[in-house]
GROMACS .gro file of C-alpha atoms in nm:
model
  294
    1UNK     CA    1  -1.962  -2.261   2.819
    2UNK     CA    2  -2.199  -2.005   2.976
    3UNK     CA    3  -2.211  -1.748   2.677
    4UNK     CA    4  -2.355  -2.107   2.462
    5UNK     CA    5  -2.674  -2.058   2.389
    6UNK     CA    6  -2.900  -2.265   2.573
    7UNK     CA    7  -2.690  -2.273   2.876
    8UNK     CA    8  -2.819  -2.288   3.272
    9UNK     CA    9  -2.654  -2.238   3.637
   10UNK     CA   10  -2.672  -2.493   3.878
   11UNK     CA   11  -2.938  -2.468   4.116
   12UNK     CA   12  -2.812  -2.222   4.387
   13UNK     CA   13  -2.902  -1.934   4.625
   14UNK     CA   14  -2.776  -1.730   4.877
   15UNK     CA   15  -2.913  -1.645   5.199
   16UNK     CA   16  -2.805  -1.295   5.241
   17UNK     CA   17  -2.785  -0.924   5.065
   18UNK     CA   18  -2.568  -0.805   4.932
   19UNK     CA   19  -2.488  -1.133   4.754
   20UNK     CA   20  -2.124  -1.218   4.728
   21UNK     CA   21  -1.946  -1.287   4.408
   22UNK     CA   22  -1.700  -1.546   4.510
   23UNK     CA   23  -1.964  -1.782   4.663
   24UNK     CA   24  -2.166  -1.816   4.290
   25UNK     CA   25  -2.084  -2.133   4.098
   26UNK     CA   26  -1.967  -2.085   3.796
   27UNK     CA   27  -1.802  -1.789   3.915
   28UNK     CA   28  -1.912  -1.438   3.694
   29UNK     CA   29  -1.691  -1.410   3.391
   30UNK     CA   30  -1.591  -1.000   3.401
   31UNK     CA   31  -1.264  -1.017   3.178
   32UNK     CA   32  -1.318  -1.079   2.802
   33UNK     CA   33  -0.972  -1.209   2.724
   34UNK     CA   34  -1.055  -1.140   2.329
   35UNK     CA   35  -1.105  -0.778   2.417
   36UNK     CA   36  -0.848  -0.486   2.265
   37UNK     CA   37  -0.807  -0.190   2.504
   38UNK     CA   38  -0.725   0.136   2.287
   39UNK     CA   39  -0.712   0.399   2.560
   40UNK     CA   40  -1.052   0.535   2.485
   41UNK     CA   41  -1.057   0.671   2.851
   42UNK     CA   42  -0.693   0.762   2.896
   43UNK     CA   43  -0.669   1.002   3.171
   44UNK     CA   44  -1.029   1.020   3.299
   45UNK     CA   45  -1.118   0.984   3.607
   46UNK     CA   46  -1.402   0.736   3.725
   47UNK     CA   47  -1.626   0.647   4.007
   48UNK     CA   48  -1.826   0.353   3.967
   49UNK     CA   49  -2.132   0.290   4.258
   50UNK     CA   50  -2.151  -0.049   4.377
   51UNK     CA   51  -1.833  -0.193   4.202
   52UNK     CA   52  -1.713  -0.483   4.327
   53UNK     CA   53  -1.891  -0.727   4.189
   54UNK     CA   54  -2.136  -0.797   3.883
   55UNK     CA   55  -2.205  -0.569   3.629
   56UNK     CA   56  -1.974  -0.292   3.802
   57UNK     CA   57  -1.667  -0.537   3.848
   58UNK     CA   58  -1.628  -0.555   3.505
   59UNK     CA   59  -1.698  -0.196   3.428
   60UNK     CA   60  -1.432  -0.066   3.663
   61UNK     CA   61  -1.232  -0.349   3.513
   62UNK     CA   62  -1.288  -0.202   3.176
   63UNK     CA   63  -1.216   0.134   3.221
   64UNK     CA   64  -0.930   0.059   3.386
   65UNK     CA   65  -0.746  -0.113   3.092
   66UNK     CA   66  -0.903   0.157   2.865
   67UNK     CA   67  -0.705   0.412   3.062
   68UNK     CA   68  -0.911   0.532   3.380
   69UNK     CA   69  -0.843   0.568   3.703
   70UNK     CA   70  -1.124   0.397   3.902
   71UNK     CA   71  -1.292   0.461   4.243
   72UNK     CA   72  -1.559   0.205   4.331
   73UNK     CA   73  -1.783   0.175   4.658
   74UNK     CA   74  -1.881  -0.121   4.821
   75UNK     CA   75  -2.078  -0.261   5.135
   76UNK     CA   76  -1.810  -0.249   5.429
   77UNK     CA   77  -1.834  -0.653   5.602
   78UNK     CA   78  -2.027  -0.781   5.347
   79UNK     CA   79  -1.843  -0.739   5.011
   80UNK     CA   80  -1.509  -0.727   5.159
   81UNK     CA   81  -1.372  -1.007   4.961
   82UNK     CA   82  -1.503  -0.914   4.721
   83UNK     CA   83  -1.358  -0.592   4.701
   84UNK     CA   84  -1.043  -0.746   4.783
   85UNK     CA   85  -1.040  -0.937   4.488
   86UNK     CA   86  -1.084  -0.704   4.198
   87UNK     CA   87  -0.907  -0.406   4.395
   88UNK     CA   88  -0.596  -0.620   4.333
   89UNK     CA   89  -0.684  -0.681   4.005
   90UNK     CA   90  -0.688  -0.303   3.879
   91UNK     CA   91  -0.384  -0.239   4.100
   92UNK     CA   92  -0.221  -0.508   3.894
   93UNK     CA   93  -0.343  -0.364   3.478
   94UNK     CA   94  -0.379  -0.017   3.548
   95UNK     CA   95  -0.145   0.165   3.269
   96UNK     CA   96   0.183   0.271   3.397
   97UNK     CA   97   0.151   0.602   3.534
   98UNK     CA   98  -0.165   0.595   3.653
   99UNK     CA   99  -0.315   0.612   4.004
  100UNK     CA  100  -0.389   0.337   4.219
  101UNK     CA  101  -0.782   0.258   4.205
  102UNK     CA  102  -0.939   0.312   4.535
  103UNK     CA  103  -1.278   0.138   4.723
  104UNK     CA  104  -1.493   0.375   4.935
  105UNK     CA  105  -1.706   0.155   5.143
  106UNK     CA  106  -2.056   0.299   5.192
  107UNK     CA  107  -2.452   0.297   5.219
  108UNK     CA  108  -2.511   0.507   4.897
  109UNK     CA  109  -2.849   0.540   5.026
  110UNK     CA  110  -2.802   0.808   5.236
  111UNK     CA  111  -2.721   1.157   5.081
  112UNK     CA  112  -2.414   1.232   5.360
  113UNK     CA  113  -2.270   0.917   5.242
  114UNK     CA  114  -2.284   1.013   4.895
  115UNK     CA  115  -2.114   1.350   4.957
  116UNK     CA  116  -1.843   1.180   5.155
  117UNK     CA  117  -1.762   0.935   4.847
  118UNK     CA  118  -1.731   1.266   4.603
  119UNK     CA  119  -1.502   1.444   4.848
  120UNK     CA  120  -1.265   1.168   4.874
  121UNK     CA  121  -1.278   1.073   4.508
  122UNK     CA  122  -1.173   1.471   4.452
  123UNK     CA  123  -0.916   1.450   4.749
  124UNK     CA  124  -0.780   1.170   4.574
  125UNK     CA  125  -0.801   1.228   4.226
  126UNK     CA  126  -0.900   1.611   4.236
  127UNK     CA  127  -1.155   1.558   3.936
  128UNK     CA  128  -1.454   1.320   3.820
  129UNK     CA  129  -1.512   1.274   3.431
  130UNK     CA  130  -1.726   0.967   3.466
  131UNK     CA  131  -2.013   0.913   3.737
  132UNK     CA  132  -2.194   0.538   3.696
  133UNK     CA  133  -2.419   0.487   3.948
  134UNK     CA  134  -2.489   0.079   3.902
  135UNK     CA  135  -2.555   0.010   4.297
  136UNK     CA  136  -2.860  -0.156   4.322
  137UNK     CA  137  -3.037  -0.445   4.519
  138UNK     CA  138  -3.376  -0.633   4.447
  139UNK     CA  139  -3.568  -0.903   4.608
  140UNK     CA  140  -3.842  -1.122   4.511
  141UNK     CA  141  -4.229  -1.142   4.591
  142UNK     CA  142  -4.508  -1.335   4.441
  143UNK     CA  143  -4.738  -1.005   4.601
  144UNK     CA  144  -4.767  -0.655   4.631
  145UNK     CA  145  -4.871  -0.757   4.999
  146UNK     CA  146  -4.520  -0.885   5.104
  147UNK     CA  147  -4.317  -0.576   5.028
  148UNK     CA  148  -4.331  -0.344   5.335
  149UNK     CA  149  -4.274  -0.006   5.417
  150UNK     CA  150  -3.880  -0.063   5.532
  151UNK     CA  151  -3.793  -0.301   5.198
  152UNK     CA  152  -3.945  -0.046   4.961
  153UNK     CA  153  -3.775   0.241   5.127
  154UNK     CA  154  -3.430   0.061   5.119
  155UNK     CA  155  -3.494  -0.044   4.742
  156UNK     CA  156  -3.582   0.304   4.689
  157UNK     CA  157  -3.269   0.419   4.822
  158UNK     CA  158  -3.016   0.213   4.688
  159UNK     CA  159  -3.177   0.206   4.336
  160UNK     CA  160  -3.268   0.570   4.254
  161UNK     CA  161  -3.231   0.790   4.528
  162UNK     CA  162  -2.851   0.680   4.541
  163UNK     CA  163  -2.846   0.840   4.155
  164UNK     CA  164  -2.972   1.180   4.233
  165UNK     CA  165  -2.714   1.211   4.497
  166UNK     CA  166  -2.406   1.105   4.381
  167UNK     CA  167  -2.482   1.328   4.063
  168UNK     CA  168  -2.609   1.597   4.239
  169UNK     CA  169  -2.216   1.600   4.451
  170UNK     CA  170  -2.043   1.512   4.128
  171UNK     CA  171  -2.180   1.730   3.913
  172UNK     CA  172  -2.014   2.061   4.101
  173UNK     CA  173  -1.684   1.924   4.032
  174UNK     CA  174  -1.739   1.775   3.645
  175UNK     CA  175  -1.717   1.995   3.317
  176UNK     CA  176  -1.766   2.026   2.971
  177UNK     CA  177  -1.708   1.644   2.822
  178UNK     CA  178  -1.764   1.498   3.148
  179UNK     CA  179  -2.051   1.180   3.137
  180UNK     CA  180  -2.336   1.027   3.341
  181UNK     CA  181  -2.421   0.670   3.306
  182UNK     CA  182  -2.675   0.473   3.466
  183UNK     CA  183  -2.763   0.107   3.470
  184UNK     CA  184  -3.156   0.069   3.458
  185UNK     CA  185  -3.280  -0.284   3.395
  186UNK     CA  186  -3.483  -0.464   3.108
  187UNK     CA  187  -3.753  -0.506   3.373
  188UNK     CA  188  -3.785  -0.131   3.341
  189UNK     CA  189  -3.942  -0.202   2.982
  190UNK     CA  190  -4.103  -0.552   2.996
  191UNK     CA  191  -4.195  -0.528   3.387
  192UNK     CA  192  -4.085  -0.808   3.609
  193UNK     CA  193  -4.427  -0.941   3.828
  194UNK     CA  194  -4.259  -1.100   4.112
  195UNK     CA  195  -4.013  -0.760   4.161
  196UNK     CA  196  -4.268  -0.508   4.195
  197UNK     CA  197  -4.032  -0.265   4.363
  198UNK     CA  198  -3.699  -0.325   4.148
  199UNK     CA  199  -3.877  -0.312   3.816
  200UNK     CA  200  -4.030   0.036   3.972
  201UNK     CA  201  -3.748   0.198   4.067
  202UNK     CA  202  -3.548   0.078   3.724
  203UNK     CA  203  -3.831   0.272   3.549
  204UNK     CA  204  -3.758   0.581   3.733
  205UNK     CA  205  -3.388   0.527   3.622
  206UNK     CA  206  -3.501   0.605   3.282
  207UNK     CA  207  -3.693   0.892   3.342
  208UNK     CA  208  -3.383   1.002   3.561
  209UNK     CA  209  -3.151   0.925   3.282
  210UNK     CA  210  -3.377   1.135   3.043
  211UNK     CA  211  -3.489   1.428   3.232
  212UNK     CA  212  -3.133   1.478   3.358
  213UNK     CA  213  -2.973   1.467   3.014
  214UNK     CA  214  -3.199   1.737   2.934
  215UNK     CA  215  -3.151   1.902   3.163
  216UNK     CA  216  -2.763   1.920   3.162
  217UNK     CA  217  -2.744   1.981   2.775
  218UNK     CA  218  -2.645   2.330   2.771
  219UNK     CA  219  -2.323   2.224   3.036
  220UNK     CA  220  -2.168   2.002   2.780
  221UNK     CA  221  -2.246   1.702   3.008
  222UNK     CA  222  -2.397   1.368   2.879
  223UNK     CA  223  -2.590   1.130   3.048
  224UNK     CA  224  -2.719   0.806   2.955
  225UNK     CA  225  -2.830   0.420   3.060
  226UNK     CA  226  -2.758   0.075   3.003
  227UNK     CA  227  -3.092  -0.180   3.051
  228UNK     CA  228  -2.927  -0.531   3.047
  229UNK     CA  229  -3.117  -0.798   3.033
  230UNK     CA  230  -3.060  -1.117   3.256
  231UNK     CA  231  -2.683  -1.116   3.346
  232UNK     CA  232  -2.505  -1.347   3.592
  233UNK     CA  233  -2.441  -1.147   3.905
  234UNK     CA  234  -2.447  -1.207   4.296
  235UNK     CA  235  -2.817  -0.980   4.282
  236UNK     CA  236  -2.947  -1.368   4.101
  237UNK     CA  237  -2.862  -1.634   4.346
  238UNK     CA  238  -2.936  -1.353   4.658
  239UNK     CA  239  -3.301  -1.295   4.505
  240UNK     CA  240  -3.417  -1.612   4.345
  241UNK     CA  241  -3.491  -1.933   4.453
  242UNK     CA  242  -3.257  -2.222   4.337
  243UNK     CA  243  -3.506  -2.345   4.080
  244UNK     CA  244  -3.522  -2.026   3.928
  245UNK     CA  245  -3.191  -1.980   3.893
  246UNK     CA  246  -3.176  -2.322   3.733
  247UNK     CA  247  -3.396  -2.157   3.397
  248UNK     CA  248  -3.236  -1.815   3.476
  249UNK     CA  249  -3.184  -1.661   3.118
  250UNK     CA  250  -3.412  -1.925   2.899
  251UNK     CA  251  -3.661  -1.629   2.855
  252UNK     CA  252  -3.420  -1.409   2.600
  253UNK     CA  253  -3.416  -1.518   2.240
  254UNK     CA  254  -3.021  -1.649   2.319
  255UNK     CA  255  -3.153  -1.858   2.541
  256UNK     CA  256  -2.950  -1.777   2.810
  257UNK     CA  257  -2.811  -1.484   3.055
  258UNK     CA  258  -2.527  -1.246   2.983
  259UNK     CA  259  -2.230  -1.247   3.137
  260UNK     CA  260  -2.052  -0.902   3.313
  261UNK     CA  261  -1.786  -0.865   3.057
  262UNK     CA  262  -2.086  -0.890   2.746
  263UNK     CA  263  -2.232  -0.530   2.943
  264UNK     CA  264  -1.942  -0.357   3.032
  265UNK     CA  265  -1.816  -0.246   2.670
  266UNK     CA  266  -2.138  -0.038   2.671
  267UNK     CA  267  -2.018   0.147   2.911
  268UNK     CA  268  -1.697   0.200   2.744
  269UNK     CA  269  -1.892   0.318   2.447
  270UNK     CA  270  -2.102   0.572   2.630
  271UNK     CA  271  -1.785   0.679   2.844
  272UNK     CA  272  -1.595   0.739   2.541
  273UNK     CA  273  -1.653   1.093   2.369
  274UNK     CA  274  -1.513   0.991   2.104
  275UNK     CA  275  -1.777   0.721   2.031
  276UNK     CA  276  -2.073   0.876   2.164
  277UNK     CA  277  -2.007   1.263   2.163
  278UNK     CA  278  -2.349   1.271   1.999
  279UNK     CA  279  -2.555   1.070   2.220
  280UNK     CA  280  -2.722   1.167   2.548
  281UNK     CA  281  -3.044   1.073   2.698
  282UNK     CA  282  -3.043   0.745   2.618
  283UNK     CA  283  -3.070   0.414   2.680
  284UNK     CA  284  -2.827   0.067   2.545
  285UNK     CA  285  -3.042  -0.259   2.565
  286UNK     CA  286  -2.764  -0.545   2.594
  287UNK     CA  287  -3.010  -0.797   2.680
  288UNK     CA  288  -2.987  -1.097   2.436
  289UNK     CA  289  -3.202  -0.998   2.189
  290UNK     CA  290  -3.533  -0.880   2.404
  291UNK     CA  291  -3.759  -0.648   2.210
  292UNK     CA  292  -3.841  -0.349   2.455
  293UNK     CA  293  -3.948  -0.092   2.154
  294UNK     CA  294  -3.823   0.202   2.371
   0.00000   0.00000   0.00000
């Protein structure tokens, strides 16, 4: 099984970004079938960045059983299936009476596009009690040399400069209770050498996370980070070479990556108020055991 300790992927990569979920082999495990919903978000409204696949697949998933009513973006032509594939999923275990989860396809990149995703999420929903902005892409480089101008811009967008704007639109319609969460990286701690401009912009998640926090105290408003460690998500096989992916994970103290659904309850628990009311401006570290001391 791929939660066993000691276990590896088969050699694999993909040629393009974003990478697509339903190409990997073994596919990403997102549902926990052991795992007890208890409406800890019943009635809240979400909107989860880049969630249709990975890490945000199963969040989305997650909140949705736990009571939410989700609102994910995607890449329009290039995650379609994907989308697809878990839209029909929350459609299918949302709680009765609940609203139909909705994908916004966009470049969250781009402050206009970020202001269009709020707008609809309030024309749709008319509220947002839960911002996590998880979109992110990263690419691999033995040298500072081979990351140009263009590739550190767009990593820069997608990675941080995507957070500032979604919160900055989201934050005029959210109130007292209302959370922030934002998925840095282990690599923001422990520094990855061959993704210079990934591990970089991961570090200024965590500034983000705890400047923001701060900054937001007085409003009622929390706002706090997961760092996962290696986890098995289309980013992998669309960064790394197949060998690598073949010893993905045999750096933790497991022994092996995480899977979506072994993040996503730390989501839950950061979403809830009722299990984190007194926590903001910080960071989870589900990463299989990696000492970051930070």
């Amino acid at each position: 099984m791929a939660t066993e300790r000691g276990y590896r992927f088969p050699a694999q990569s993909q040629d393009t970004q974003p990478g697509k979920e339903y190409l990997m082999h073994p596919l990403p495990q997102f549902i926990n079938p052991h795992y007890n919903p208890s409406n800890k978000l019943q009635g809240k409204v979400a909107l989860v960045t880049g969630g249709d696949s990975g890490i945000g697949r199963a969040v989305s998933y997650l909140f949705t059983i736990e009571g939410a009513t989700v609102a994910f973006t995607y890449v329009k032509g290039q995650e379609d299936k994907d989308k697809d594939h878990i839209l029909n999923i929350l459609k299918e275990v949302k709680p009765e009476g609940a609203k139909d989860p909705i994908a916004i396809h966009t470049d969250v990149g781009f402050e206009e596009n970020c202001e269009k995703v709020v707008d609809r999420v309030i024309s749709e929903y008319g509220k947002i009690d839960i911002l996590v902005n998880n979109a992110a892409e990263q690419y691999s480089s033995p040298t500072i040399q081979d990351i140009t101008q263009h590739r550190l811009e767009r990593v820069f967008r997608t990675n941080i400069f995507s957070h500032f704007y979604m919160s900055r639109y989201a934050l005029q319609h959210m109130k007292e209770g209302s959370c922030i969460i934002n998925t840095t990286s282990v690599a923001a701690y422990s520094g990855n050498a061959e993704m210079l401009d990934y591990s970089s912009t991961k570090g200024a998640i965590v500034s983000f996370t705890r400047s923001l926090a701060l900054n937001l105290v007085a409003r009622g408003i929390r706002v706090n980070a997961v760092a996962p460690g290696p986890v098995w998500t289309p980013l992998q096989p669309a960064s790394m070479s197949a060998e690598k992916i073949a010893q993905f994970g045999s750096g933790t103290p497991m022994d092996r990556a995480g899977q979506p659904f072994e993040i996503a309850p730390s989501f839950v628990f950061l979403a809830s108020h009722d299990c984190s009311s007194y926590i903001t401006g910080q960071v989870v570290h589900p990463n299989g055991g990696m000492i970051v001391n930070a």
